[in-house]
Amino acid sequence: MTRATIHDQLSTLADPTRGRLLLLLEKHELTVSELCAVLQLPQSTVSRHLKTLGDEGWLVSRAEGTSRQYRMASPLDASARRLWQLVREHTMEAAFAQHDADRLRATLAERKLKSQEFFSGAASQWDAMRAELFGRRADVGSLLGLLDETWTIGDLGCGTGQATEALAPFVRRVVAVDSSRAMLAAARRRVGDLENVELRHGELEALPIDDGELDAALLFLVLHYTVDPERVLAEVRRTLAPNGRLLLVDMVPHHRDEYRQQMGHLWQGFSREQLTGWLEGAGFSGVRYTPLMPDPAAKGPALFAATARTPTAGGQGPGGRARATARGSERRSSRLVPGA
């Protein structure tokens, strides 16, 4: 608060109304109209006292739309804090204090009721309203904040880098790999200015990534393009550190034969049993396979998200780990170069 003499402070708090205001604003942020309702005083009186308290450093305020929210300044300096403790004690003992507290509870309850009334009326349109204001991906995008900021994540089969771009602000480093130089060129145009992104050219079966380099790996709609998914999963396992995480998103089993001819799909989705067996064989544990809610506007097959983790330090999965380690020498460390 501003530096004021003890006499100034005593003068400011000599008025009982200012003590009542501070008692209310010590724990709650309130508007002028709410303070008027609680204290049962006209707006001009409340505003005058708020100005005095603000000028002396007892209050702070912030704009909220067309109104202002007031609260007690914090922290107070030592002399102001001691003075307030004394004034607070006497204010709470006054007869009006309990009436103020009762009206404050009613005012806060009315504020909550107004919010509930809004949500009751908006429930049927809430998703559309929020999408119009913040976009349809706001919820999903904010969930990326749950990622560990110290992680290195591999976007394996990164395509044009859409997921890489979304991940980069939330983690230490993203290693984006794709076998298509055209895709990597597109990714470079999208994320080339991000300092914590590395674009590397390589195959999923022989990733240009060191053993245990990644804390987490993402395979987003890419496994169905691979000739040998089991080999790919074993190779991904090799690149993950102990207690590393895998997120794999792909299609559930379907019968869209045209995808083979039109888009080069080699697999028509993956079942829970099939994928779980492959992941466990590659040395993963804790496999979860969760069908995703279909987007009503989507024309393709339904999707699933599968998660799994690697053993902690010293652990080794059955079979797949040994195969992946043996193939470690096969990987290529080529990276995207300008103009590739």
CSV table of N, CA and C in Angstrom, one decimal, residues 238-320:
chain,number,residue,atom,x,y,z
A,238,ARG,N,12.0,-49.1,-28.4
A,238,ARG,CA,13.4,-48.9,-28.3
A,238,ARG,C,13.7,-47.4,-28.0
A,239,THR,N,13.0,-46.5,-28.6
A,239,THR,CA,13.3,-45.1,-28.5
A,239,THR,C,12.8,-44.5,-27.2
A,240,LEU,N,12.0,-45.2,-26.5
A,240,LEU,CA,11.4,-44.6,-25.3
A,240,LEU,C,12.3,-44.9,-24.0
A,241,ALA,N,12.4,-43.9,-23.2
A,241,ALA,CA,13.1,-44.0,-21.9
A,241,ALA,C,12.3,-44.9,-20.9
A,242,PRO,N,12.9,-45.4,-19.9
A,242,PRO,CA,12.2,-46.1,-18.8
A,242,PRO,C,11.0,-45.3,-18.4
A,243,ASN,N,9.8,-45.9,-18.2
A,243,ASN,CA,8.6,-45.3,-17.8
A,243,ASN,C,8.1,-44.3,-18.9
A,244,GLY,N,8.5,-44.6,-20.2
A,244,GLY,CA,8.1,-43.7,-21.3
A,244,GLY,C,6.6,-44.0,-21.6
A,245,ARG,N,6.0,-43.1,-22.3
A,245,ARG,CA,4.6,-43.2,-22.6
A,245,ARG,C,4.3,-43.2,-24.2
A,246,LEU,N,3.4,-44.0,-24.6
A,246,LEU,CA,3.0,-44.1,-26.0
A,246,LEU,C,1.5,-43.7,-26.1
A,247,LEU,N,1.2,-42.9,-27.0
A,247,LEU,CA,-0.2,-42.6,-27.4
A,247,LEU,C,-0.3,-43.0,-28.9
A,248,LEU,N,-1.3,-43.9,-29.2
A,248,LEU,CA,-1.5,-44.4,-30.5
A,248,LEU,C,-2.9,-44.1,-30.9
A,249,VAL,N,-3.2,-43.4,-31.9
A,249,VAL,CA,-4.6,-43.1,-32.4
A,249,VAL,C,-4.7,-43.7,-33.8
A,250,ASP,N,-5.7,-44.5,-34.0
A,250,ASP,CA,-5.9,-45.1,-35.3
A,250,ASP,C,-7.4,-45.5,-35.4
A,251,MET,N,-7.7,-46.2,-36.5
A,251,MET,CA,-9.1,-46.6,-36.8
A,251,MET,C,-9.4,-48.0,-36.1
A,252,VAL,N,-10.7,-48.1,-35.7
A,252,VAL,CA,-11.2,-49.4,-35.3
A,252,VAL,C,-11.4,-50.2,-36.5
A,253,PRO,N,-11.6,-51.5,-36.4
A,253,PRO,CA,-11.8,-52.4,-37.6
A,253,PRO,C,-12.9,-51.9,-38.4
A,254,HIS,N,-12.8,-51.9,-39.7
A,254,HIS,CA,-13.8,-51.4,-40.6
A,254,HIS,C,-13.8,-52.2,-41.9
A,255,HIS,N,-14.7,-51.9,-42.8
A,255,HIS,CA,-14.7,-52.6,-44.1
A,255,HIS,C,-14.7,-51.7,-45.3
A,256,ARG,N,-14.0,-50.6,-45.2
A,256,ARG,CA,-13.9,-49.6,-46.2
A,256,ARG,C,-12.8,-50.0,-47.2
A,257,ASP,N,-13.0,-51.0,-48.1
A,257,ASP,CA,-12.0,-51.5,-49.0
A,257,ASP,C,-11.5,-50.4,-49.9
A,258,GLU,N,-12.3,-49.4,-50.2
A,258,GLU,CA,-11.8,-48.3,-51.1
A,258,GLU,C,-10.6,-47.6,-50.5
A,259,TYR,N,-10.4,-47.6,-49.2
A,259,TYR,CA,-9.2,-46.9,-48.6
A,259,TYR,C,-7.9,-47.5,-49.1
A,260,ARG,N,-7.9,-48.8,-49.4
A,260,ARG,CA,-6.7,-49.4,-49.9
A,260,ARG,C,-6.3,-48.8,-51.2
A,261,GLN,N,-7.2,-48.7,-52.1
A,261,GLN,CA,-6.9,-48.2,-53.4
A,261,GLN,C,-6.7,-46.7,-53.5
A,262,GLN,N,-7.6,-46.0,-52.7
A,262,GLN,CA,-7.6,-44.5,-52.8
A,262,GLN,C,-6.5,-43.9,-52.0
A,263,MET,N,-6.2,-44.4,-50.8
A,263,MET,CA,-5.3,-43.8,-49.9
A,263,MET,C,-4.1,-44.6,-49.4
A,264,GLY,N,-4.0,-45.8,-50.0
A,264,GLY,CA,-2.8,-46.6,-49.7
A,264,GLY,C,-2.8,-47.3,-48.3
A,265,HIS,N,-4.0,-47.4,-47.7
A,265,HIS,CA,-4.1,-48.1,-46.4
A,265,HIS,C,-3.7,-49.6,-46.5
A,266,LEU,N,-2.9,-50.1,-45.6
A,266,LEU,CA,-2.5,-51.5,-45.6
A,266,LEU,C,-3.3,-52.3,-44.6
A,267,TRP,N,-3.9,-51.6,-43.6
A,267,TRP,CA,-4.6,-52.3,-42.6
A,267,TRP,C,-6.0,-51.6,-42.4
A,268,GLN,N,-7.0,-52.4,-42.3
A,268,GLN,CA,-8.4,-51.8,-42.1
A,268,GLN,C,-8.7,-51.7,-40.6
A,269,GLY,N,-8.0,-50.9,-39.9
A,269,GLY,CA,-8.2,-50.7,-38.5
A,269,GLY,C,-7.5,-51.8,-37.7
A,270,PHE,N,-7.6,-51.6,-36.3
A,270,PHE,CA,-7.0,-52.6,-35.4
A,270,PHE,C,-8.0,-52.8,-34.2
A,271,SER,N,-8.1,-54.1,-33.8
A,271,SER,CA,-9.0,-54.4,-32.7
A,271,SER,C,-8.2,-54.2,-31.4
A,272,ARG,N,-9.0,-54.2,-30.3
A,272,ARG,CA,-8.4,-54.1,-29.0
A,272,ARG,C,-7.4,-55.3,-28.7
A,273,GLU,N,-7.9,-56.5,-29.0
A,273,GLU,CA,-7.1,-57.7,-28.7
A,273,GLU,C,-5.9,-57.8,-29.6
A,274,GLN,N,-6.0,-57.4,-30.9
A,274,GLN,CA,-4.8,-57.4,-31.8
A,274,GLN,C,-3.8,-56.4,-31.3
A,275,LEU,N,-4.2,-55.2,-31.0
A,275,LEU,CA,-3.2,-54.2,-30.7
A,275,LEU,C,-2.6,-54.4,-29.3
A,276,THR,N,-3.4,-54.9,-28.4
A,276,THR,CA,-2.9,-55.2,-27.0
A,276,THR,C,-1.8,-56.3,-27.1
A,277,GLY,N,-2.0,-57.3,-27.9
A,277,GLY,CA,-1.1,-58.4,-28.0
A,277,GLY,C,0.2,-57.9,-28.6
A,278,TRP,N,0.2,-57.0,-29.6
A,278,TRP,CA,1.4,-56.5,-30.3
A,278,TRP,C,2.1,-55.6,-29.3
A,279,LEU,N,1.4,-54.7,-28.6
A,279,LEU,CA,2.1,-53.8,-27.6
A,279,LEU,C,2.8,-54.6,-26.5
A,280,GLU,N,2.1,-55.5,-25.9
A,280,GLU,CA,2.7,-56.3,-24.9
A,280,GLU,C,3.9,-57.1,-25.4
A,281,GLY,N,3.8,-57.6,-26.6
A,281,GLY,CA,4.9,-58.4,-27.2
A,281,GLY,C,6.1,-57.5,-27.5
A,282,ALA,N,5.9,-56.2,-27.6
A,282,ALA,CA,7.0,-55.3,-27.9
A,282,ALA,C,7.6,-54.8,-26.6
A,283,GLY,N,7.0,-55.2,-25.5
A,283,GLY,CA,7.6,-54.8,-24.2
A,283,GLY,C,6.8,-53.7,-23.4
A,284,PHE,N,5.6,-53.3,-23.9
A,284,PHE,CA,4.8,-52.3,-23.2
A,284,PHE,C,4.0,-52.9,-22.2
A,285,SER,N,3.5,-52.1,-21.2
A,285,SER,CA,2.6,-52.6,-20.2
A,285,SER,C,1.5,-51.5,-20.0
A,286,GLY,N,0.5,-51.9,-19.2
A,286,GLY,CA,-0.5,-50.9,-18.9
A,286,GLY,C,-1.3,-50.5,-20.1
A,287,VAL,N,-1.6,-51.4,-21.0
A,287,VAL,CA,-2.2,-51.0,-22.3
A,287,VAL,C,-3.7,-50.6,-22.1
A,288,ARG,N,-4.1,-49.5,-22.6
A,288,ARG,CA,-5.5,-49.1,-22.6
A,288,ARG,C,-6.0,-48.8,-24.0
A,289,TYR,N,-7.1,-49.3,-24.4
A,289,TYR,CA,-7.7,-49.1,-25.7
A,289,TYR,C,-9.0,-48.5,-25.5
A,290,THR,N,-9.2,-47.2,-26.0
A,290,THR,CA,-10.4,-46.5,-25.7
A,290,THR,C,-11.0,-46.0,-27.0
A,291,PRO,N,-12.2,-46.5,-27.4
A,291,PRO,CA,-12.9,-45.9,-28.6
A,291,PRO,C,-13.2,-44.4,-28.3
A,292,LEU,N,-13.0,-43.6,-29.4
A,292,LEU,CA,-13.2,-42.2,-29.2
A,292,LEU,C,-14.6,-41.9,-29.7
A,293,MET,N,-15.2,-40.8,-29.2
A,293,MET,CA,-16.5,-40.4,-29.6
A,293,MET,C,-16.5,-39.9,-31.0
A,294,PRO,N,-17.3,-40.4,-31.9
A,294,PRO,CA,-17.2,-40.0,-33.3
A,294,PRO,C,-17.6,-38.5,-33.5
A,295,ASP,N,-17.0,-37.8,-34.4
A,295,ASP,CA,-17.4,-36.5,-34.8
A,295,ASP,C,-18.6,-36.6,-35.8
A,296,PRO,N,-19.7,-36.0,-35.5
A,296,PRO,CA,-20.9,-36.2,-36.4
A,296,PRO,C,-20.6,-35.7,-37.8
A,297,ALA,N,-19.6,-34.8,-38.0
A,297,ALA,CA,-19.3,-34.4,-39.3
A,297,ALA,C,-18.3,-35.2,-40.0
A,298,ALA,N,-17.7,-36.2,-39.3
A,298,ALA,CA,-16.6,-37.0,-39.9
A,298,ALA,C,-17.2,-38.1,-40.8
A,299,LYS,N,-16.6,-38.4,-41.9
A,299,LYS,CA,-17.0,-39.4,-42.9
A,299,LYS,C,-16.3,-40.7,-42.8
A,300,GLY,N,-15.2,-40.7,-42.1
A,300,GLY,CA,-14.3,-41.9,-42.0
A,300,GLY,C,-14.7,-42.8,-40.9
A,301,PRO,N,-14.0,-43.9,-40.7
A,301,PRO,CA,-14.3,-44.9,-39.6
A,301,PRO,C,-14.1,-44.3,-38.3
A,302,ALA,N,-14.7,-44.9,-37.3
A,302,ALA,CA,-14.4,-44.4,-35.9
A,302,ALA,C,-13.0,-44.7,-35.5
A,303,LEU,N,-12.5,-43.9,-34.5
A,303,LEU,CA,-11.2,-44.0,-34.1
A,303,LEU,C,-11.1,-44.5,-32.6
A,304,PHE,N,-9.9,-44.9,-32.3
A,304,PHE,CA,-9.6,-45.3,-30.9
A,304,PHE,C,-8.3,-44.6,-30.4
A,305,ALA,N,-8.1,-44.5,-29.1
A,305,ALA,CA,-6.8,-44.0,-28.6
A,305,ALA,C,-6.3,-45.1,-27.7
A,306,ALA,N,-5.1,-45.6,-28.0
A,306,ALA,CA,-4.4,-46.6,-27.1
A,306,ALA,C,-3.3,-45.9,-26.4
A,307,THR,N,-3.1,-46.2,-25.1
A,307,THR,CA,-2.0,-45.7,-24.4
A,307,THR,C,-1.3,-46.9,-23.8
A,308,ALA,N,0.0,-46.8,-23.6
A,308,ALA,CA,0.8,-47.8,-23.0
A,308,ALA,C,2.1,-47.2,-22.4
A,309,ARG,N,2.8,-47.9,-21.6
A,309,ARG,CA,4.1,-47.4,-21.0
A,309,ARG,C,5.2,-48.4,-21.1
A,310,THR,N,6.4,-48.0,-21.0
A,310,THR,CA,7.5,-48.9,-20.9
A,310,THR,C,7.9,-49.1,-19.4
A,311,PRO,N,8.6,-50.2,-19.2
A,311,PRO,CA,9.0,-50.5,-17.8
A,311,PRO,C,9.8,-49.4,-17.2
A,312,THR,N,9.9,-49.4,-15.9
A,312,THR,CA,10.8,-48.5,-15.2
A,312,THR,C,12.2,-48.9,-15.4
A,313,ALA,N,13.2,-48.1,-14.9
A,313,ALA,CA,14.6,-48.4,-15.2
A,313,ALA,C,14.9,-49.8,-14.7
A,314,GLY,N,15.6,-50.6,-15.5
A,314,GLY,CA,16.0,-51.9,-15.2
A,314,GLY,C,15.1,-53.0,-15.7
A,315,GLY,N,13.8,-52.5,-16.1
A,315,GLY,CA,12.8,-53.5,-16.6
A,315,GLY,C,13.1,-53.8,-18.1
A,316,GLN,N,12.6,-54.9,-18.6
A,316,GLN,CA,12.7,-55.3,-20.0
A,316,GLN,C,11.5,-56.1,-20.4
A,317,GLY,N,10.9,-55.7,-21.5
A,317,GLY,CA,9.7,-56.4,-21.9
A,317,GLY,C,10.1,-57.7,-22.6
A,318,PRO,N,9.1,-58.6,-22.8
A,318,PRO,CA,9.4,-59.8,-23.4
A,318,PRO,C,9.5,-59.8,-24.9
A,319,GLY,N,10.7,-60.2,-25.5
A,319,GLY,CA,10.8,-60.4,-26.9
A,319,GLY,C,11.0,-59.2,-27.7
A,320,GLY,N,10.1,-58.3,-27.7
A,320,GLY,CA,10.2,-57.1,-28.6
A,320,GLY,C,11.3,-56.3,-28.3
